[in-house]
Amino acid sequence: TDLNLQLARTYVEDARDGRHSDFKLSERHLRLYHLYQNIWGQCLLYLVIALHLLLALFEKPAVPGLEITYWVTMLVEFGAICFYLFRLTLISVFTPLTRFWSDTKHMLIIILTVLTFLDMVIYIGLTESGHYGVRWSRALRPLFAVNFPEMRQIRRSFRNLRRTLPDVVNVLFLFFFSLAIFALMAYKLFGERGLVWVDGRPYFSNYWDSIFDLYVLVTTANNPDIMMPAFDESAYYVVFFVVFLVICYFIYMNIILAVIYNNYRKHLKNEVRKSVYSKRQQLSKAFEILAVSSGNKRVVTRGRFMQLMRTLNTKTNPALINVYWIVLDTDGSDVLDKGEFLRLADLLNVEVSEVVDRTTFMGHFFPRIYFSTPSSILRTIVKHKLFQVFFDVLTLINAVVIGLATSDSEWDDTAEWVFLSLFMLEIILKMYTFGLRRFFKKFWNVFDFFVIGAAFILGLAEAIADEEGKSRLTLDVLLVLRVLRLVKIVGSVQRFKVIVHTISKIVPSLLTYGAIMLVFYYMFAMVGMESFQGLVKFTGYDIEEGSELYCSNEALIHSPFWKDHYCNNNFNDVIHTFIVLFELTVVNQWHVIAYGYADVTDPWARFYFMLFHLVCVIVVLNIFTAFVLEVFILEY
Amino acid sequence: TDLNLQLARTYVEDARDGRHSDFKLSERHLRLYHLYQNIWGQCLLYLVIALHLLLALFEKPAVPGLEITYWVTMLVEFGAICFYLFRLTLISVFTPLTRFWSDTKHMLIIILTVLTFLDMVIYIGLTESGHYGVRWSRALRPLFAVNFPEMRQIRRSFRNLRRTLPDVVNVLFLFFFSLAIFALMAYKLFGERGLVWVDGRPYFSNYWDSIFDLYVLVTTANNPDIMMPAFDESAYYVVFFVVFLVICYFIYMNIILAVIYNNYRKHLKNEVRKSVYSKRQQLSKAFEILAVSSGNKRVVTRGRFMQLMRTLNTKTNPALINVYWIVLDTDGSDVLDKGEFLRLADLLNVEVSEVVDRTTFMGHFFPRIYFSTPSSILRTIVKHKLFQVFFDVLTLINAVVIGLATSDSEWDDTAEWVFLSLFMLEIILKMYTFGLRRFFKKFWNVFDFFVIGAAFILGLAEAIADEEGKSRLTLDVLLVLRVLRLVKIVGSVQRFKVIVHTISKIVPSLLTYGAIMLVFYYMFAMVGMESFQGLVKFTGYDIEEGSELYCSNEALIHSPFWKDHYCNNNFNDVIHTFIVLFELTVVNQWHVIAYGYADVTDPWARFYFMLFHLVCVIVVLNIFTAFVLEVFILEY
Ligand code: NA
């Protein structure tokens, strides 16, 4: 029947896309399920999530110039959450009831909704009655996104992270134990000697400071400063720091990576096994629905298979369906048994490059010109190896010209137009010779097209604009585009191709890790902004011209934070906060920032920075390294 | 015959120890071969190598107080090289001639000898005629050591390193290409804007500086300082640095690690395969010598096997030889065929814990006391779980006491003696109960014994010494020992045991990597000392008390090197040089040191530091990480 066909189609599609089918078996629920999976609905969800997260730009502390009264941002947030609830209601209708309520994802969304509404009410109450309110639920925003079924990939990475943790925790315990022992030793050895750091801070003068300073040393951020005061006393004391670094940095940090890598591999294998199993199960269901008895076994007939293929949401042409049939029906029995049918999902995931009309647009519509002798000669030239060599050499000359040009020189503007025109010509000739379809199939051509095209358009706009219209930003972008052009040489060097290929394999998953980072960044950013906003301000360092001293906070007098000119590393809006968090991810000098905010608040503020390092650097970045290692072993 | 037995013995021993037998087949040459392999001769070689390397302490620029006139150090070096040549001559006598001369190891030793003598002669000539001479051959010293057959393990790691390089070089090329592109972009974007670093240095003002500063950023050492001047101009510029760090730090550095890890695994597999093959070959040779024909196959008889076993240089008792026979003769035919014989080497490497007399010394000689009722009760108590718990708790209390004690307090000296006595009592009771043999079999007991024992002896010496005799160093060592005592708690926590076990597996190979590091350190140290000695001096930072300004070098005025109090990071003797190189290995702030030495010499001095980073950090440390990863996958 029709319902059966629709059911089978859904199972096959879900198996192909790696979704887990979960719906009540009726036509109405199936329709709702498809409505939920609708691509536009999903795009809208992504849009709402993005909007919801971007609210941080407009809320207090807002990016200068973007501040909006809190009623507006709250209304938007209310709308976003209503949309989440609408999606969730849809899920609750088509999902079997017990399955819906036993799913932690759904529970979490409901809890998050309640918490957010609660926070909103409290905030409105406090603000309207003239009190100071904190929008603490903002830190929970990314969790909404993560808990929607659409974010399968990110949730999988989170799951992997969560499962890796228990083993890592053991090593971390041992690590912190060693740290505590070394800190006690340092405190006892150096604490009462009246030594000071370069900035005048007492040296290992209490136990908690000793622990923090040695933790910073494990991140190498205060090496060798931490040992210089002791070193100046006696070279023997260096032994302490060398032993500490060998054990806690060179050995432990590698072991933490090894444990994470080891667990990552283990869980990856399990994930793959589970996903294969779930795929087989769904295809089995589809098979049971479609199959008829034939002799003593159940099979899918050719007609039924064709029906199924025609209902799939990716339209495939009849020729391709026939190919599928031939590939699947290995024994040529003209029916599919279960084993043959189960290979369908993998087959559908194979990218089929259909044989296309090889003639180009020009060849098709203006054959007289395209196939004329001059045109043929031209096409032969373009296809010749020397054509590419010529343009590679030109690119190198371009690099030298860029390097030599100064802002005073006039000749480089002319040179730039010559180069730009030549490169445009290269692109046009290649398009003409190979046709658009083949041209855009190569990554480096696409790269070229956009870099040169954008430079051309921006350059034209610049040339037309009068003196006042020339913006610094446009000029900078033009410059970047000009230099980026040089990158395409990579595409011409054979030995780089394997590496670039492997890197390109990493990029999609990089986005997943980027998303995980974003979740943590957002949560830490909200906490950081609520804690540190407005305490440190950037007003410039030109004291005579009126810049305020010590980032406008007296507590930063004598601090390296002020001496290193870090006033812009503040939590005054979400953009600055994200930049600070990125700096903390790169780790170096994080202790200067941590001590800066400890100076303007409380020594315990350092804990926020330490926790960020533990979560984002030690755990997430190591998992990323583990992922790169695994990709390389499989791909290289 | 006797020669045959000796030959077979040599093959078996070499197979067991993983050596590669290479000698002429005569009794005399075999004797020389054994003479060369003699353990005392090898110890002497290690001693001479150590002495040779330690000469750097006494040569100009010598460690203060250790300087010796160059005639003496040269005589010692001459002696060392004569000893090397003597060993080499020995090898040349017993090794087949063509094999000897085709071995690069031997060639290298001869070349190194010639170079060293040449350098010595030139140096004497220059010095005696009043010129300035450089002992450049000192940088080659560690290569002598590496090229002796005894240093198999280190040479294997070097080979692994060399084979890993070609693939890494491709990635490094791509990396440096990207660096060059980004540097061009930064130079163009920021170079002509009149920006300055915090220390007043112009910002991206020329191309080579841009490359160096961005290379430093890849090591994260000048993050976020490098972006602050641009960030202060506009937050948009941060995008440049974020993109740079994501590509060149987060992606490339992980890819370099992945490539190294991948190659390491590949070569490790080859090494293992080759070593198994070489073992089999040597055992095959031994078998062919010992075997007699029996029916249509060749076998080794029991009598011949017993003869062989008795000649092996590790004396094994007859009972054990019988066990070996039973294990090897799997088919019970009372002769060994080739397949059975080939398993001998692995069998000899299995550590056999012979069944020993379980009664303790006390139980053996004073059974009346040892087995009396009070003694039995005592032993039951010691074996009880609570006994261990009691002393663990005591250790924790000890930790708290150490933490609370100050140098003014008197009570902690008394407390220390109480704790020390109790811990001594624990050790004595355990020895009494378990016997010495079982006591010393446990790592943590040995650890305890030495830490407590040393503290006891040093403490007694301290107590006896009068006020003047008390040295700061002894007090410091006592303090360290006191805190080290707390480490043994690790041995009591179950969840730490697996990790500690794995770490202990890493330690032996850690020594190999330590040796590789030492080779590079020594070479870089000699070059560094010749280039930078005496340019920077530490005289303290108390200007009023007469300390010289700017590390006694005017060129360091305004430099972060001086502001960070890095005067002690100098190349004035080999100890200071090694400390600086260690700091460079930890990477952080290496650019401050590099710029410091560039200030006092030439901007190109930075190249020395960059090369050190490339070799010791990017290559050697990543190979170490690869090794740890592999150990963990195999062991955990
Ligand atoms: Na660093």
PDB file of C-alpha atoms in Angstrom, chain A residues 167 170-171 173-174 177 181 184-185 187-189 192-193 198 220-225 227-228 231-232 237-238 242 245 250-252 254-255 257-259 261-262 265 402-403 405-407 472 476 479-480 483-484 486-487 489-490 495-496 499 503 510 538 541 563-566 568-569 576 579 582-583 585-586 588-589 621 624-625 628-629 632-633 636, chain B residues 167 170-171 173-174 177 181 184-185 187-189 192-193 198 220-225 227-228 231-232 237-238 242 245 250-252 254-255 257-259 261-262 265 402-403 405-407 472 476 479-480 483-484 486-487 489-490 495-496 499 503 510 538 541 563-566 568-569 576 579 582-583 585-586 588-589 621 624-625 628-629 632-633 636:
ATOM      1  CA  ASP A 167      40.118   7.940  31.820  1.00  0.00           C
ATOM      2  CA  ASN A 170      42.542   9.661  36.456  1.00  0.00           C
ATOM      3  CA  VAL A 171      45.610  11.121  34.771  1.00  0.00           C
ATOM      4  CA  PHE A 173      44.170  13.550  39.332  1.00  0.00           C
ATOM      5  CA  LEU A 174      47.707  12.201  39.320  1.00  0.00           C
ATOM      6  CA  PHE A 177      48.631  15.488  42.938  1.00  0.00           C
ATOM      7  CA  ILE A 181      53.633  18.081  45.858  1.00  0.00           C
ATOM      8  CA  LEU A 184      54.614  22.408  48.490  1.00  0.00           C
ATOM      9  CA  MET A 185      58.298  21.898  47.713  1.00  0.00           C
ATOM     10  CA  TYR A 187      56.698  27.035  48.669  1.00  0.00           C
ATOM     11  CA  LYS A 188      59.008  25.581  51.301  1.00  0.00           C
ATOM     12  CA  LEU A 189      62.214  26.047  49.279  1.00  0.00           C
ATOM     13  CA  GLU A 192      60.731  32.623  52.878  1.00  0.00           C
ATOM     14  CA  ARG A 193      63.737  33.938  51.046  1.00  0.00           C
ATOM     15  CA  VAL A 198      60.375  40.995  38.093  1.00  0.00           C
ATOM     16  CA  THR A 220      54.947  27.022  29.681  1.00  0.00           C
ATOM     17  CA  ALA A 221      53.478  30.536  29.785  1.00  0.00           C
ATOM     18  CA  ASN A 222      55.758  31.842  32.562  1.00  0.00           C
ATOM     19  CA  ASN A 223      58.885  29.954  31.506  1.00  0.00           C
ATOM     20  CA  PRO A 224      61.675  30.967  32.156  1.00  0.00           C
ATOM     21  CA  ASP A 225      60.543  33.949  34.251  1.00  0.00           C
ATOM     22  CA  MET A 227      62.904  30.303  37.560  1.00  0.00           C
ATOM     23  CA  MET A 228      64.975  33.449  37.078  1.00  0.00           C
ATOM     24  CA  PHE A 231      68.438  30.937  39.241  1.00  0.00           C
ATOM     25  CA  ASP A 232      69.928  34.300  40.226  1.00  0.00           C
ATOM     26  CA  TYR A 237      67.697  25.610  41.986  1.00  0.00           C
ATOM     27  CA  VAL A 238      67.266  25.212  38.240  1.00  0.00           C
ATOM     28  CA  VAL A 242      63.905  21.115  35.115  1.00  0.00           C
ATOM     29  CA  LEU A 245      58.995  20.497  33.615  1.00  0.00           C
ATOM     30  CA  PHE A 250      57.033  16.732  28.840  1.00  0.00           C
ATOM     31  CA  ILE A 251      55.710  13.489  30.358  1.00  0.00           C
ATOM     32  CA  TYR A 252      52.233  14.239  31.755  1.00  0.00           C
ATOM     33  CA  ASN A 254      52.065  13.733  26.398  1.00  0.00           C
ATOM     34  CA  ILE A 255      50.379  11.079  28.484  1.00  0.00           C
ATOM     35  CA  LEU A 257      47.282  13.335  24.824  1.00  0.00           C
ATOM     36  CA  ALA A 258      47.977   9.605  24.585  1.00  0.00           C
ATOM     37  CA  VAL A 259      45.087   8.698  26.875  1.00  0.00           C
ATOM     38  CA  TYR A 261      43.926   9.561  21.606  1.00  0.00           C
ATOM     39  CA  ASN A 262      43.586   6.011  22.827  1.00  0.00           C
ATOM     40  CA  ARG A 265      40.078   5.576  18.749  1.00  0.00           C
ATOM     41  CA  ILE A 402      54.133  43.314  -4.089  1.00  0.00           C
ATOM     42  CA  GLY A 403      57.147  42.942  -1.821  1.00  0.00           C
ATOM     43  CA  ALA A 405      56.132  48.304  -3.703  1.00  0.00           C
ATOM     44  CA  THR A 406      55.857  50.986  -1.053  1.00  0.00           C
ATOM     45  CA  SER A 407      52.903  53.222  -0.311  1.00  0.00           C
ATOM     46  CA  ARG A 472      40.931  52.005   4.664  1.00  0.00           C
ATOM     47  CA  ASP A 476      43.239  46.449   3.223  1.00  0.00           C
ATOM     48  CA  LEU A 479      45.858  44.074  -0.361  1.00  0.00           C
ATOM     49  CA  VAL A 480      44.948  40.770   1.261  1.00  0.00           C
ATOM     50  CA  VAL A 483      48.691  38.509  -1.617  1.00  0.00           C
ATOM     51  CA  LEU A 484      46.220  35.616  -1.474  1.00  0.00           C
ATOM     52  CA  LEU A 486      50.121  33.842  -4.520  1.00  0.00           C
ATOM     53  CA  VAL A 487      48.615  30.907  -2.649  1.00  0.00           C
ATOM     54  CA  ILE A 489      51.152  28.178  -6.511  1.00  0.00           C
ATOM     55  CA  VAL A 490      50.501  25.471  -3.925  1.00  0.00           C
ATOM     56  CA  ARG A 495      54.591  17.317  -3.532  1.00  0.00           C
ATOM     57  CA  PHE A 496      52.095  19.587  -1.782  1.00  0.00           C
ATOM     58  CA  ILE A 499      49.136  17.217   2.061  1.00  0.00           C
ATOM     59  CA  ILE A 503      44.037  18.960   4.971  1.00  0.00           C
ATOM     60  CA  LEU A 510      37.153  21.178  11.792  1.00  0.00           C
ATOM     61  CA  PHE A 538      41.067  50.757  26.602  1.00  0.00           C
ATOM     62  CA  TYR A 541      48.475  54.655  25.774  1.00  0.00           C
ATOM     63  CA  LYS A 563      52.900  47.247  31.057  1.00  0.00           C
ATOM     64  CA  ASP A 564      52.192  44.825  28.193  1.00  0.00           C
ATOM     65  CA  HIS A 565      49.427  47.147  26.931  1.00  0.00           C
ATOM     66  CA  TYR A 566      46.659  44.575  27.365  1.00  0.00           C
ATOM     67  CA  ASN A 568      42.039  45.912  24.928  1.00  0.00           C
ATOM     68  CA  ASN A 569      41.912  42.376  26.334  1.00  0.00           C
ATOM     69  CA  HIS A 576      36.307  41.657  22.857  1.00  0.00           C
ATOM     70  CA  ILE A 579      39.058  37.692  21.229  1.00  0.00           C
ATOM     71  CA  PHE A 582      40.867  33.010  21.644  1.00  0.00           C
ATOM     72  CA  GLU A 583      44.062  34.403  23.154  1.00  0.00           C
ATOM     73  CA  THR A 585      43.104  29.193  23.768  1.00  0.00           C
ATOM     74  CA  VAL A 586      46.520  29.927  22.268  1.00  0.00           C
ATOM     75  CA  ASN A 588      50.656  32.124  25.941  1.00  0.00           C
ATOM     76  CA  GLN A 589      50.524  35.040  28.423  1.00  0.00           C
ATOM     77  CA  LEU A 621      42.312  20.794  21.681  1.00  0.00           C
ATOM     78  CA  PHE A 624      41.186  17.745  17.988  1.00  0.00           C
ATOM     79  CA  THR A 625      44.795  16.542  17.822  1.00  0.00           C
ATOM     80  CA  VAL A 628      43.896  14.803  13.122  1.00  0.00           C
ATOM     81  CA  LEU A 629      46.159  11.871  14.029  1.00  0.00           C
ATOM     82  CA  PHE A 632      46.164  10.949   8.897  1.00  0.00           C
ATOM     83  CA  ILE A 633      46.588   7.294   9.721  1.00  0.00           C
ATOM     84  CA  TYR A 636      47.804   9.620   4.165  1.00  0.00           C
TER      85      TYR A 636
ATOM     86  CA  ASP B 167      57.865  13.310   4.717  1.00  0.00           C
ATOM     87  CA  ASN B 170      57.213  18.373   2.604  1.00  0.00           C
ATOM     88  CA  VAL B 171      54.874  19.615   5.296  1.00  0.00           C
ATOM     89  CA  PHE B 173      57.948  23.414   3.035  1.00  0.00           C
ATOM     90  CA  LEU B 174      54.227  24.056   2.790  1.00  0.00           C
ATOM     91  CA  PHE B 177      55.444  28.847   2.177  1.00  0.00           C
ATOM     92  CA  ILE B 181      52.632  34.535   2.356  1.00  0.00           C
ATOM     93  CA  LEU B 184      54.083  39.417   3.153  1.00  0.00           C
ATOM     94  CA  MET B 185      50.492  40.207   4.041  1.00  0.00           C
ATOM     95  CA  TYR B 187      54.308  43.473   6.199  1.00  0.00           C
ATOM     96  CA  LYS B 188      52.040  45.156   3.648  1.00  0.00           C
ATOM     97  CA  LEU B 189      49.099  45.613   6.020  1.00  0.00           C
ATOM     98  CA  GLU B 192      53.868  51.482   7.038  1.00  0.00           C
ATOM     99  CA  ARG B 193      51.508  52.540   9.740  1.00  0.00           C
ATOM    100  CA  VAL B 198      55.450  47.714  23.525  1.00  0.00           C
ATOM    101  CA  THR B 220      52.764  31.002  20.527  1.00  0.00           C
ATOM    102  CA  ALA B 221      55.615  32.738  22.371  1.00  0.00           C
ATOM    103  CA  ASN B 222      54.603  36.306  21.407  1.00  0.00           C
ATOM    104  CA  ASN B 223      50.861  35.782  21.578  1.00  0.00           C
ATOM    105  CA  PRO B 224      48.935  38.061  22.140  1.00  0.00           C
ATOM    106  CA  ASP B 225      51.583  40.811  22.179  1.00  0.00           C
ATOM    107  CA  MET B 227      48.446  41.503  17.754  1.00  0.00           C
ATOM    108  CA  MET B 228      47.918  44.144  20.417  1.00  0.00           C
ATOM    109  CA  PHE B 231      44.107  45.356  17.760  1.00  0.00           C
ATOM    110  CA  ASP B 232      44.428  48.811  19.325  1.00  0.00           C
ATOM    111  CA  TYR B 237      42.859  43.221  12.254  1.00  0.00           C
ATOM    112  CA  VAL B 238      42.458  40.486  14.832  1.00  0.00           C
ATOM    113  CA  VAL B 242      43.134  34.411  14.178  1.00  0.00           C
ATOM    114  CA  LEU B 245      46.961  30.922  14.150  1.00  0.00           C
ATOM    115  CA  PHE B 250      46.264  24.660  15.184  1.00  0.00           C
ATOM    116  CA  ILE B 251      46.262  22.892  11.819  1.00  0.00           C
ATOM    117  CA  TYR B 252      49.887  22.708  10.620  1.00  0.00           C
ATOM    118  CA  ASN B 254      48.956  19.008  14.422  1.00  0.00           C
ATOM    119  CA  ILE B 255      49.617  17.821  10.900  1.00  0.00           C
ATOM    120  CA  LEU B 257      52.757  15.693  14.602  1.00  0.00           C
ATOM    121  CA  ALA B 258      50.459  13.401  12.618  1.00  0.00           C
ATOM    122  CA  VAL B 259      53.005  12.951   9.819  1.00  0.00           C
ATOM    123  CA  TYR B 261      53.539   9.769  14.224  1.00  0.00           C
ATOM    124  CA  ASN B 262      52.486   8.032  11.045  1.00  0.00           C
ATOM    125  CA  ARG B 265      54.733   3.707  13.364  1.00  0.00           C
ATOM    126  CA  ILE B 402      55.043  20.572  56.514  1.00  0.00           C
ATOM    127  CA  GLY B 403      52.608  23.043  55.021  1.00  0.00           C
ATOM    128  CA  ALA B 405      55.548  24.962  59.595  1.00  0.00           C
ATOM    129  CA  THR B 406      57.419  28.220  59.139  1.00  0.00           C
ATOM    130  CA  SER B 407      61.117  28.827  59.478  1.00  0.00           C
ATOM    131  CA  ARG B 472      72.004  25.763  52.995  1.00  0.00           C
ATOM    132  CA  ASP B 476      67.292  22.252  51.041  1.00  0.00           C
ATOM    133  CA  LEU B 479      63.327  19.673  52.761  1.00  0.00           C
ATOM    134  CA  VAL B 480      62.952  18.087  49.357  1.00  0.00           C
ATOM    135  CA  VAL B 483      58.174  16.504  50.766  1.00  0.00           C
ATOM    136  CA  LEU B 484      59.104  13.583  48.506  1.00  0.00           C
ATOM    137  CA  LEU B 486      54.363  12.289  50.398  1.00  0.00           C
ATOM    138  CA  VAL B 487      54.717  10.831  46.903  1.00  0.00           C
ATOM    139  CA  ILE B 489      50.631   7.818  48.614  1.00  0.00           C
ATOM    140  CA  VAL B 490      50.460   7.328  44.842  1.00  0.00           C
ATOM    141  CA  ARG B 495      43.349   4.043  40.115  1.00  0.00           C
ATOM    142  CA  PHE B 496      46.846   5.502  39.766  1.00  0.00           C
ATOM    143  CA  ILE B 499      49.087   5.026  34.857  1.00  0.00           C
ATOM    144  CA  ILE B 503      54.832   5.725  32.854  1.00  0.00           C
ATOM    145  CA  LEU B 510      63.000   8.373  27.865  1.00  0.00           C
ATOM    146  CA  PHE B 538      74.916  38.585  35.254  1.00  0.00           C
ATOM    147  CA  TYR B 541      69.939  43.854  39.508  1.00  0.00           C
ATOM    148  CA  LYS B 563      63.657  44.216  31.567  1.00  0.00           C
ATOM    149  CA  ASP B 564      62.756  40.561  32.169  1.00  0.00           C
ATOM    150  CA  HIS B 565      66.011  40.097  34.143  1.00  0.00           C
ATOM    151  CA  TYR B 566      67.402  37.461  31.771  1.00  0.00           C
ATOM    152  CA  ASN B 568      71.670  34.812  33.721  1.00  0.00           C
ATOM    153  CA  ASN B 569      70.469  33.315  30.454  1.00  0.00           C
ATOM    154  CA  HIS B 576      74.545  28.236  31.773  1.00  0.00           C
ATOM    155  CA  ILE B 579      70.117  25.841  31.035  1.00  0.00           C
ATOM    156  CA  PHE B 582      66.524  23.810  28.130  1.00  0.00           C
ATOM    157  CA  GLU B 583      64.557  27.057  28.338  1.00  0.00           C
ATOM    158  CA  THR B 585      63.232  23.593  24.501  1.00  0.00           C
ATOM    159  CA  VAL B 586      60.291  24.644  26.657  1.00  0.00           C
ATOM    160  CA  ASN B 588      58.184  30.162  25.845  1.00  0.00           C
ATOM    161  CA  GLN B 589      59.983  33.548  25.723  1.00  0.00           C
ATOM    162  CA  LEU B 621      59.895  16.459  20.812  1.00  0.00           C
ATOM    163  CA  PHE B 624      58.965  11.704  21.600  1.00  0.00           C
ATOM    164  CA  THR B 625      55.220  12.382  21.577  1.00  0.00           C
ATOM    165  CA  VAL B 628      54.493   7.963  23.980  1.00  0.00           C
ATOM    166  CA  LEU B 629      51.348   7.600  21.850  1.00  0.00           C
ATOM    167  CA  PHE B 632      50.094   3.850  25.229  1.00  0.00           C
ATOM    168  CA  ILE B 633      48.264   2.134  22.418  1.00  0.00           C
ATOM    169  CA  TYR B 636      47.277   0.765  28.338  1.00  0.00           C
TER     170      TYR B 636
END
